[in-house]
PDB file of C-alpha atoms in Angstrom:
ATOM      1  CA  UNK A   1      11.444  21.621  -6.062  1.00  0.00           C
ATOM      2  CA  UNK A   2       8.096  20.452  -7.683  1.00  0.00           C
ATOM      3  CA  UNK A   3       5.719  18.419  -5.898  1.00  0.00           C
ATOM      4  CA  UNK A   4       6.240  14.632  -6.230  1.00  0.00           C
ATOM      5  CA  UNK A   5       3.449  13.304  -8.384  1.00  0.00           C
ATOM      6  CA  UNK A   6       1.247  10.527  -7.416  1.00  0.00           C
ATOM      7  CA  UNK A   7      -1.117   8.139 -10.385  1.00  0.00           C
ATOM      8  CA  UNK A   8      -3.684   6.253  -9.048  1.00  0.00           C
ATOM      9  CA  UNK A   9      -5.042   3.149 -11.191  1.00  0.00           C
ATOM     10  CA  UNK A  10      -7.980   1.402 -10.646  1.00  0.00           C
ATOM     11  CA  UNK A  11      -7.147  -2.425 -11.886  1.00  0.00           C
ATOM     12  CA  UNK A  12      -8.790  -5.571 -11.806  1.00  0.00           C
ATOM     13  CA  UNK A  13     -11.982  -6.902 -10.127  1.00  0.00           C
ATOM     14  CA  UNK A  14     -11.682  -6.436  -6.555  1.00  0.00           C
ATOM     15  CA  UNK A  15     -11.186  -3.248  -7.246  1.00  0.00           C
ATOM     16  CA  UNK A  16      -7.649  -2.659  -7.089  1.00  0.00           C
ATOM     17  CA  UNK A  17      -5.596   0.626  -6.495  1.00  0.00           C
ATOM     18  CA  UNK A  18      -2.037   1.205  -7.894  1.00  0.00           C
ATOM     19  CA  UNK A  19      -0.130   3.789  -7.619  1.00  0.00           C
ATOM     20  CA  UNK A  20       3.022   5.465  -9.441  1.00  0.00           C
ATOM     21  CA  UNK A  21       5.030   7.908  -7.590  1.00  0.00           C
ATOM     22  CA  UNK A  22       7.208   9.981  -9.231  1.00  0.00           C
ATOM     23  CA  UNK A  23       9.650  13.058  -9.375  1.00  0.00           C
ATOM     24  CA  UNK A  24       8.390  15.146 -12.622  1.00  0.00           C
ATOM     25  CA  UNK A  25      11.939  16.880 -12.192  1.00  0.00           C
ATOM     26  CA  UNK A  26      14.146  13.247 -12.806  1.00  0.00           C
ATOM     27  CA  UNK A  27      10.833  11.011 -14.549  1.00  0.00           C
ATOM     28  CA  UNK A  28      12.162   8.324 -11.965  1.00  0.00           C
ATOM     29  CA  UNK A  29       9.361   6.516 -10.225  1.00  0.00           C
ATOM     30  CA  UNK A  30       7.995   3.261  -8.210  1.00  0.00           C
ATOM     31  CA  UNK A  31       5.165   1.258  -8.652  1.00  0.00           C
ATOM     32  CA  UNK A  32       2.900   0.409  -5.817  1.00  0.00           C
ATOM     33  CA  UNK A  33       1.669  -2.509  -5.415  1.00  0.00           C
ATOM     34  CA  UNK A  34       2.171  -3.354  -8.950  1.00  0.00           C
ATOM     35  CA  UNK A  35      -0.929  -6.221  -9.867  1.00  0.00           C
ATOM     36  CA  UNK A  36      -3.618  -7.217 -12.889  1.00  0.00           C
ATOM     37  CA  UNK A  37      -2.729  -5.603 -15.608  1.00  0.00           C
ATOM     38  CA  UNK A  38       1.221  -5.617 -15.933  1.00  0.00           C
ATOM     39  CA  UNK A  39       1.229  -4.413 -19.944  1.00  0.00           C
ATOM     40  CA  UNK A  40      -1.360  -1.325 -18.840  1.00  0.00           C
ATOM     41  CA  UNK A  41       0.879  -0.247 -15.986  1.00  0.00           C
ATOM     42  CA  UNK A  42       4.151  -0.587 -17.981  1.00  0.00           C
ATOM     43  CA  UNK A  43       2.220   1.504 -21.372  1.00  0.00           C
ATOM     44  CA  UNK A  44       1.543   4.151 -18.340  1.00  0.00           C
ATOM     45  CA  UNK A  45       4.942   4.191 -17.337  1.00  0.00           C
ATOM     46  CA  UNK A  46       5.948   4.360 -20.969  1.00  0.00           C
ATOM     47  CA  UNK A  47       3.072   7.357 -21.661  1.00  0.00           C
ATOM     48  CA  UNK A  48       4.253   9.491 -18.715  1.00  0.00           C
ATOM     49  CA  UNK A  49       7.934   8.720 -20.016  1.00  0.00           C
ATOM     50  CA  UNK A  50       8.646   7.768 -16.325  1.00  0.00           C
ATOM     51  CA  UNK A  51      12.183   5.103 -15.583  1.00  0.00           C
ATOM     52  CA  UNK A  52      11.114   2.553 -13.071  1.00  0.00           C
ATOM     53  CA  UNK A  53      13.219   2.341 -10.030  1.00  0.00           C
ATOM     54  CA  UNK A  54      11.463  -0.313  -7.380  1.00  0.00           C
ATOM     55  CA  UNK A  55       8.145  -1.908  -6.670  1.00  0.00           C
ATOM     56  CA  UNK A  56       6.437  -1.511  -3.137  1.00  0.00           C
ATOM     57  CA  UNK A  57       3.991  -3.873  -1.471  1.00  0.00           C
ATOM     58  CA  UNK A  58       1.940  -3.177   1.301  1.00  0.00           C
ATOM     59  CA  UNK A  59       1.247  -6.470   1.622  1.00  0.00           C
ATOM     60  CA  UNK A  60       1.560  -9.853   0.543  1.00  0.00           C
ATOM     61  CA  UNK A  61      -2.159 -10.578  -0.881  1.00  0.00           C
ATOM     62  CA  UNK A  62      -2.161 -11.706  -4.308  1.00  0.00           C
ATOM     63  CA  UNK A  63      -4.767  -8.955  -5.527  1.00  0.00           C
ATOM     64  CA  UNK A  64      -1.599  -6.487  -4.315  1.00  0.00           C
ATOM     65  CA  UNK A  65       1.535  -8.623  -4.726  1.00  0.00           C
ATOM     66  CA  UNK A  66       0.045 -11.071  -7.663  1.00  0.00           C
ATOM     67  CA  UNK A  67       0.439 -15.418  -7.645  1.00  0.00           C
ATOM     68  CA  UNK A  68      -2.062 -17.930  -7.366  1.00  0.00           C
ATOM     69  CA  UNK A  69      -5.450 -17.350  -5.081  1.00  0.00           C
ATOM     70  CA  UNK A  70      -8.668 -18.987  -5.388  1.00  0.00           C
ATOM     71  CA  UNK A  71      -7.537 -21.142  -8.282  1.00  0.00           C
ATOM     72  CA  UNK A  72      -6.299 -18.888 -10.514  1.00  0.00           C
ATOM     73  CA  UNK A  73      -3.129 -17.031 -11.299  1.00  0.00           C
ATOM     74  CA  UNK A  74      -2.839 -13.142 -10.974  1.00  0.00           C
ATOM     75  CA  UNK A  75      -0.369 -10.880 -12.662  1.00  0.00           C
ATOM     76  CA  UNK A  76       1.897  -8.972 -10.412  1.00  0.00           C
ATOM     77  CA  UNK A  77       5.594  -8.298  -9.252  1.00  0.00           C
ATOM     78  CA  UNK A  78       6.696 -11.364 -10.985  1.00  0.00           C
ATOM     79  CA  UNK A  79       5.434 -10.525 -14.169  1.00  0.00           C
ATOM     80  CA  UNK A  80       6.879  -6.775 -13.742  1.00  0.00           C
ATOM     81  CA  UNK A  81       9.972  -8.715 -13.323  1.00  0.00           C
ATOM     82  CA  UNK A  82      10.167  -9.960 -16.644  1.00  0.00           C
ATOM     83  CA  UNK A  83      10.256  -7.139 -18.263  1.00  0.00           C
ATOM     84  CA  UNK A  84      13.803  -7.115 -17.494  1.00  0.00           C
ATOM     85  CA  UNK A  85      13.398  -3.937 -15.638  1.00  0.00           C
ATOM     86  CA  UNK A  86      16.250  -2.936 -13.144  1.00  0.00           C
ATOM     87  CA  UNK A  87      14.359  -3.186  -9.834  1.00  0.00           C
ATOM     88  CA  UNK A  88      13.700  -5.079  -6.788  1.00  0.00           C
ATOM     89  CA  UNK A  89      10.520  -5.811  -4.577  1.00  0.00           C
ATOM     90  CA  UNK A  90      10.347  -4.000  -1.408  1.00  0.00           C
ATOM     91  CA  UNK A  91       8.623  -6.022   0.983  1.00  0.00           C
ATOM     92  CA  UNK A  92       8.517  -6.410   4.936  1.00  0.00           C
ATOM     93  CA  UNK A  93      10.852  -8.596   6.263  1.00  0.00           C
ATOM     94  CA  UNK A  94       8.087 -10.848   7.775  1.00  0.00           C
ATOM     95  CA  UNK A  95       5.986 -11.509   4.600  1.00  0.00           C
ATOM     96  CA  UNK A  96       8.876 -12.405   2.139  1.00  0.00           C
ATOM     97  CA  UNK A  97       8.592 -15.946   2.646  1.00  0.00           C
ATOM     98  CA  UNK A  98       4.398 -15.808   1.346  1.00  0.00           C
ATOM     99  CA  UNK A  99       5.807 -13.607  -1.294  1.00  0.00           C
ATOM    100  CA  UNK A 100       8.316 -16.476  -2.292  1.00  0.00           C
ATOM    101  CA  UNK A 101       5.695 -19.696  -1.970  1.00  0.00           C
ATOM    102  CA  UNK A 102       2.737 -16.862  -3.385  1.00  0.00           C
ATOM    103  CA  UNK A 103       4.024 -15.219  -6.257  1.00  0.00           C
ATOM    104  CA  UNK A 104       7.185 -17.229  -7.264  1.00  0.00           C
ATOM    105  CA  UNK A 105       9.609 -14.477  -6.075  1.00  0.00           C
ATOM    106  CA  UNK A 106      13.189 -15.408  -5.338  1.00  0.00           C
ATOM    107  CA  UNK A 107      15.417 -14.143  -2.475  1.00  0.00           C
ATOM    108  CA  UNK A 108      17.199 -11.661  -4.633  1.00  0.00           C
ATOM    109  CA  UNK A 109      14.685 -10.321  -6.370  1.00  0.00           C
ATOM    110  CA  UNK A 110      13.244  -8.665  -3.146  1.00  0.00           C
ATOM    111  CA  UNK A 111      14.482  -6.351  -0.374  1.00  0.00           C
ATOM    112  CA  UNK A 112      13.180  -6.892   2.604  1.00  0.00           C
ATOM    113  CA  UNK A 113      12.168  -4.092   4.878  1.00  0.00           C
ATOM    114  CA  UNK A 114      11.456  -3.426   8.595  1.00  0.00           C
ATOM    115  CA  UNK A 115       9.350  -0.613   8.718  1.00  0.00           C
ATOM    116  CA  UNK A 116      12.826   2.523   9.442  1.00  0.00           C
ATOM    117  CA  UNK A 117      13.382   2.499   5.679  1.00  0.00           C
ATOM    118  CA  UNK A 118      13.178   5.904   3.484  1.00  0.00           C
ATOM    119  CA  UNK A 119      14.036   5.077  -0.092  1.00  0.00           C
ATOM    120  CA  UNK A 120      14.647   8.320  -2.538  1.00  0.00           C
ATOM    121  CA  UNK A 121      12.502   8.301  -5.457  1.00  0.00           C
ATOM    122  CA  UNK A 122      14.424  11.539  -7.380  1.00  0.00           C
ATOM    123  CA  UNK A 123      14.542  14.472  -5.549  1.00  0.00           C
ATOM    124  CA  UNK A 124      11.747  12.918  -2.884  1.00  0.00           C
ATOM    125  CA  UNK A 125      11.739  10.263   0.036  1.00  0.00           C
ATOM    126  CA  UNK A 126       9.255   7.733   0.536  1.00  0.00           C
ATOM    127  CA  UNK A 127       9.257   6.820   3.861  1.00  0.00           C
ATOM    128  CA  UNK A 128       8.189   3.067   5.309  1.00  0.00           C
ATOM    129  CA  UNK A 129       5.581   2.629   7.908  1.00  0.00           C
ATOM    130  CA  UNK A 130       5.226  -0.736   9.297  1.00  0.00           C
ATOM    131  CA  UNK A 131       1.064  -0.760  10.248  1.00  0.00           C
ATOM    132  CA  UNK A 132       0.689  -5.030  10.925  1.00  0.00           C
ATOM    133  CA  UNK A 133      -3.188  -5.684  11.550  1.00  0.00           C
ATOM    134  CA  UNK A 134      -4.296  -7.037   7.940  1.00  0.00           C
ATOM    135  CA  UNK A 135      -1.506  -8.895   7.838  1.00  0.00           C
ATOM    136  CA  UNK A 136       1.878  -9.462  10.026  1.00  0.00           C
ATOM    137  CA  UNK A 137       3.744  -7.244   7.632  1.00  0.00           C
ATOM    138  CA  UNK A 138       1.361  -4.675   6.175  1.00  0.00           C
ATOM    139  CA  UNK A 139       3.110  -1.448   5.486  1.00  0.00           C
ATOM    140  CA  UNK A 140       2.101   2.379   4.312  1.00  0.00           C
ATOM    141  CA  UNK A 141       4.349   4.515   2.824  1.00  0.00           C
ATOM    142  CA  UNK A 142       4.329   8.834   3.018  1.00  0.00           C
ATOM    143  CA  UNK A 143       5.606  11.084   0.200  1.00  0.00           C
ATOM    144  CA  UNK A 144       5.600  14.453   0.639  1.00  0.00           C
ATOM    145  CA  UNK A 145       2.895  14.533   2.955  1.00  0.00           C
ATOM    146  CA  UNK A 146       0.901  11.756   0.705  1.00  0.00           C
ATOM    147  CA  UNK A 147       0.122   8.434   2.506  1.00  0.00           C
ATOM    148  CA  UNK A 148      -0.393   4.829   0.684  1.00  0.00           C
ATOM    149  CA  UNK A 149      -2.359   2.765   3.240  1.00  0.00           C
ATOM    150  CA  UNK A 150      -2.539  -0.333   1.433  1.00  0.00           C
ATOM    151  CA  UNK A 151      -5.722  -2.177   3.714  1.00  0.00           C
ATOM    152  CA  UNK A 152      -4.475  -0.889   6.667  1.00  0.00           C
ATOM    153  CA  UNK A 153      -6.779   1.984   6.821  1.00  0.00           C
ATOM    154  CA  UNK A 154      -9.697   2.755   4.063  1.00  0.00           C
ATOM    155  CA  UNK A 155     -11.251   5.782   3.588  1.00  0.00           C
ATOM    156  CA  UNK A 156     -14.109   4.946   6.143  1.00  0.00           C
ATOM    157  CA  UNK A 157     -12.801   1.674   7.227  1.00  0.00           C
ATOM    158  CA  UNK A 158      -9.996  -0.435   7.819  1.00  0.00           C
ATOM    159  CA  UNK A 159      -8.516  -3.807   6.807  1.00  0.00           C
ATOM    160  CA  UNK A 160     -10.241  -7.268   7.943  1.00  0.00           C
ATOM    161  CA  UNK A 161      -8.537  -8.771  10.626  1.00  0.00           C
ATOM    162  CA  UNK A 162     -10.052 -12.073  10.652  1.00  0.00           C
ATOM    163  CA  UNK A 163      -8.095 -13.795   8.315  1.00  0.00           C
ATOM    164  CA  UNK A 164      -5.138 -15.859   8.416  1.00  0.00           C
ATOM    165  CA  UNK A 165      -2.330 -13.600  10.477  1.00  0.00           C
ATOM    166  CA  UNK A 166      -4.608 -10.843  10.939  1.00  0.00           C
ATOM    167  CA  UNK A 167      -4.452  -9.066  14.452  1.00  0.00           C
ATOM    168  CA  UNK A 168      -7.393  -6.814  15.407  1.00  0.00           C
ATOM    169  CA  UNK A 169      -4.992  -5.312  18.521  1.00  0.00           C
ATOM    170  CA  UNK A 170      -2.102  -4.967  16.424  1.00  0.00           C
ATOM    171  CA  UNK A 171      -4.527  -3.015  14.100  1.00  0.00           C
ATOM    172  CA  UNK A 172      -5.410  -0.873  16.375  1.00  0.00           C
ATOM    173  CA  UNK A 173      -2.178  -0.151  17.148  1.00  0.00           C
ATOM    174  CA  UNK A 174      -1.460   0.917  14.129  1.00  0.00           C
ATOM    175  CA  UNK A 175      -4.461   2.728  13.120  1.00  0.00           C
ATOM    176  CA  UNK A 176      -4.427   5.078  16.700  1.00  0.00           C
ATOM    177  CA  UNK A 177      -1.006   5.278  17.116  1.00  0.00           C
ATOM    178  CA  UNK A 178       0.833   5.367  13.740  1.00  0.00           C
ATOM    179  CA  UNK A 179      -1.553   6.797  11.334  1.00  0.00           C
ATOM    180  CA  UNK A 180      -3.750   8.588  13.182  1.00  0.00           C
ATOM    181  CA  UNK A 181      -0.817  10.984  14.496  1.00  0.00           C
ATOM    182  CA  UNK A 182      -0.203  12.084  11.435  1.00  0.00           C
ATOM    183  CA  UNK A 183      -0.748  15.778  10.601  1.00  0.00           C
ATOM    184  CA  UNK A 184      -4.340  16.561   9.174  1.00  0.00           C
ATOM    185  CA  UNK A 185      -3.719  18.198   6.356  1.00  0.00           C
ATOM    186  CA  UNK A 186      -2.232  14.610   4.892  1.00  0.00           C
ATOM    187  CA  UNK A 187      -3.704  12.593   1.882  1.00  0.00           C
ATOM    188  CA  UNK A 188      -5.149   9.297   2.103  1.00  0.00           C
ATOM    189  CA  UNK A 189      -4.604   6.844  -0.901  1.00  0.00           C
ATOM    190  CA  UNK A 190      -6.169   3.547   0.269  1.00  0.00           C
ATOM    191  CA  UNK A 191      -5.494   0.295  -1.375  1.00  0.00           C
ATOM    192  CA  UNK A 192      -9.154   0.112  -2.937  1.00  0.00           C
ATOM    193  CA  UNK A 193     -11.834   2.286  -4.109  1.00  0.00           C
ATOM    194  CA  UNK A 194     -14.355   0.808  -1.584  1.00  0.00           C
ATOM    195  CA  UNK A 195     -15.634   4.655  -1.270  1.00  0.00           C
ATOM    196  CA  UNK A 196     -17.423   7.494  -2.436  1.00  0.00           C
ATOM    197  CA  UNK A 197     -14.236   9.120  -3.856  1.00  0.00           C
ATOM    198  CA  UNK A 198     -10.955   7.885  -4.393  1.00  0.00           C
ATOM    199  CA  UNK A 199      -8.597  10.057  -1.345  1.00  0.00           C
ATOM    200  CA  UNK A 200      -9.493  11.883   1.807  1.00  0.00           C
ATOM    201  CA  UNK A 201      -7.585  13.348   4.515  1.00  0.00           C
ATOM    202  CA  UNK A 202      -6.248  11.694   7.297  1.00  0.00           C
ATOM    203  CA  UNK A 203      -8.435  15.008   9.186  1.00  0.00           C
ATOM    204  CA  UNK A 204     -11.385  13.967   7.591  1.00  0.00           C
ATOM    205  CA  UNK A 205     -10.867  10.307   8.399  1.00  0.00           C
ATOM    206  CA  UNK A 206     -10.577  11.072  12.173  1.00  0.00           C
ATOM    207  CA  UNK A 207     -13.466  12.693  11.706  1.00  0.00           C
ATOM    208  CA  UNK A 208     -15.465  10.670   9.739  1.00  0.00           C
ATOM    209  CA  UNK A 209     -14.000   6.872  10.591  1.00  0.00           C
ATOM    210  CA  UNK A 210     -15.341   4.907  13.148  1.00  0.00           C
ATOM    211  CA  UNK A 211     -12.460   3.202  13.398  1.00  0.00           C
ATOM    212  CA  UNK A 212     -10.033   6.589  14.163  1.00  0.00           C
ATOM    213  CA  UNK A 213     -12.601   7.386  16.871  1.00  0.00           C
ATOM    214  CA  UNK A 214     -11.294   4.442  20.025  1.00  0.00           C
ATOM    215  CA  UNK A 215      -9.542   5.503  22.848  1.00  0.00           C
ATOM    216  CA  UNK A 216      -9.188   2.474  24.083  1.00  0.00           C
ATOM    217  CA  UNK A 217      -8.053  -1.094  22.821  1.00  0.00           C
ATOM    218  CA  UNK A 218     -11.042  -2.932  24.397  1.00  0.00           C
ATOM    219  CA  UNK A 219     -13.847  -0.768  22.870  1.00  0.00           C
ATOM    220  CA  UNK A 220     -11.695  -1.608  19.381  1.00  0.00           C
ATOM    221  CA  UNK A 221     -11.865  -4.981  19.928  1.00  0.00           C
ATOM    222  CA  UNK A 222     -15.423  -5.677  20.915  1.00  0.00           C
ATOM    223  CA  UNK A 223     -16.812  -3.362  17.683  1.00  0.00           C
ATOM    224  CA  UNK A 224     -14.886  -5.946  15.963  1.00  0.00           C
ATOM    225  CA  UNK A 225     -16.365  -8.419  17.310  1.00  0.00           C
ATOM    226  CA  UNK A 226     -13.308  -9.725  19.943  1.00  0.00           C
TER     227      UNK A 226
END
């Protein structure tokens, strides 16, 4: 079976990733956090003669799920959704209500997820790992031994955790004792290019990340200032 194949974008001025994920064998795919530029992710779907099957969201922040922030409007899932595609919005269970009042999204145009879910993208299984910290709902998602962290973890950072829903503990939590079992030898695709190179290794982040490096909650929570 060939290896699932994984596009990463770089869209919009905060320095957006999004990612395809697809089966070369079938040309099915999903969209990751699908936001900016609608028409150049759809001509990239069209270019790579890949059929769209479902969008994914780690979280509900416009610059990853699209709607109105900071007085203006950004393209995303609801735009994707007018190109008559035949998908829904994958989305945890706890943030489809932001994704509704955000981005204009209706009840059936999303699924809402709880963190158990695998969802077969061809021949492969993406697999749904609730990580809240950033936000109540924030969510990664493994392929084939390729991880999507959204803001949950950064190559060399992590998400903030002092905005509205943010939970440093919960982060931690997630970071220690989610991601950072994962086996080495996995890839890290964050949700921005905020480094020196676009992936890493979860190995090389539990080398290299301060935050991968607490053993306990409290030393977490006063380097973040808690």
């Amino acid at each position: 079976m060939q290896t699932v194949s994984i596009t990463q974008l770089e869209l919009g001025p905060m320095q957006n990733f999004v990612y395809l994920i697809a089966d070369p064998a079938t040309r099915e795919a999903v969209v990751v956090d699908p936001a900016w530029n609608i028409d150049g992710i759809v001509q990239r779907l069209e270019e790579e003669e890949l059929r769209l099957t479902a969008a994914l969201i780690t979280h509900f922040h416009p610059d990853h799920l699209g709607g109105n922030f900071m007085g203006r409007h950004i393209q995303g899932a609801a735009e994707l959704l007018e190109r008559n595609l035949p998908i829904k919005i994958y989305i945890h269970k706890t943030e489809a209500d932001y994704a509704s009042s955000i981005a204009g999204l209706s009840a059936s145009d999303m699924v809402r997820t709880d963190g158990t879910e695998e969802l077969a993208v061809g021949n492969h299984r993406v697999c749904f790992i609730h990580t809240p910290g950033h936000t109540p709902g924030s969510q990664c998602f493994l392929v084939d031994g390729r991880l999507i962290s959204g803001d949950t973890l950064f190559i060399g950072g992590c998400g903030r955790t002092d905005l509205p829903g943010s939970d440093a503990a919960q982060m931690y939590d997630s970071l220690v004792n989610k991601l950072k079992q994962l086996p080495d030898e996995t890839l890290l695709y964050p949700g921005h290019n905020y480094a020196d190179r676009p992936s890493s290794t979860i190995g090389d982040e539990k080398r290299r990340n301060l935050y991968l490096r607490f053993n306990r909650l409290e030393d977490f929570l006063g380097m973040m200032g808690y």
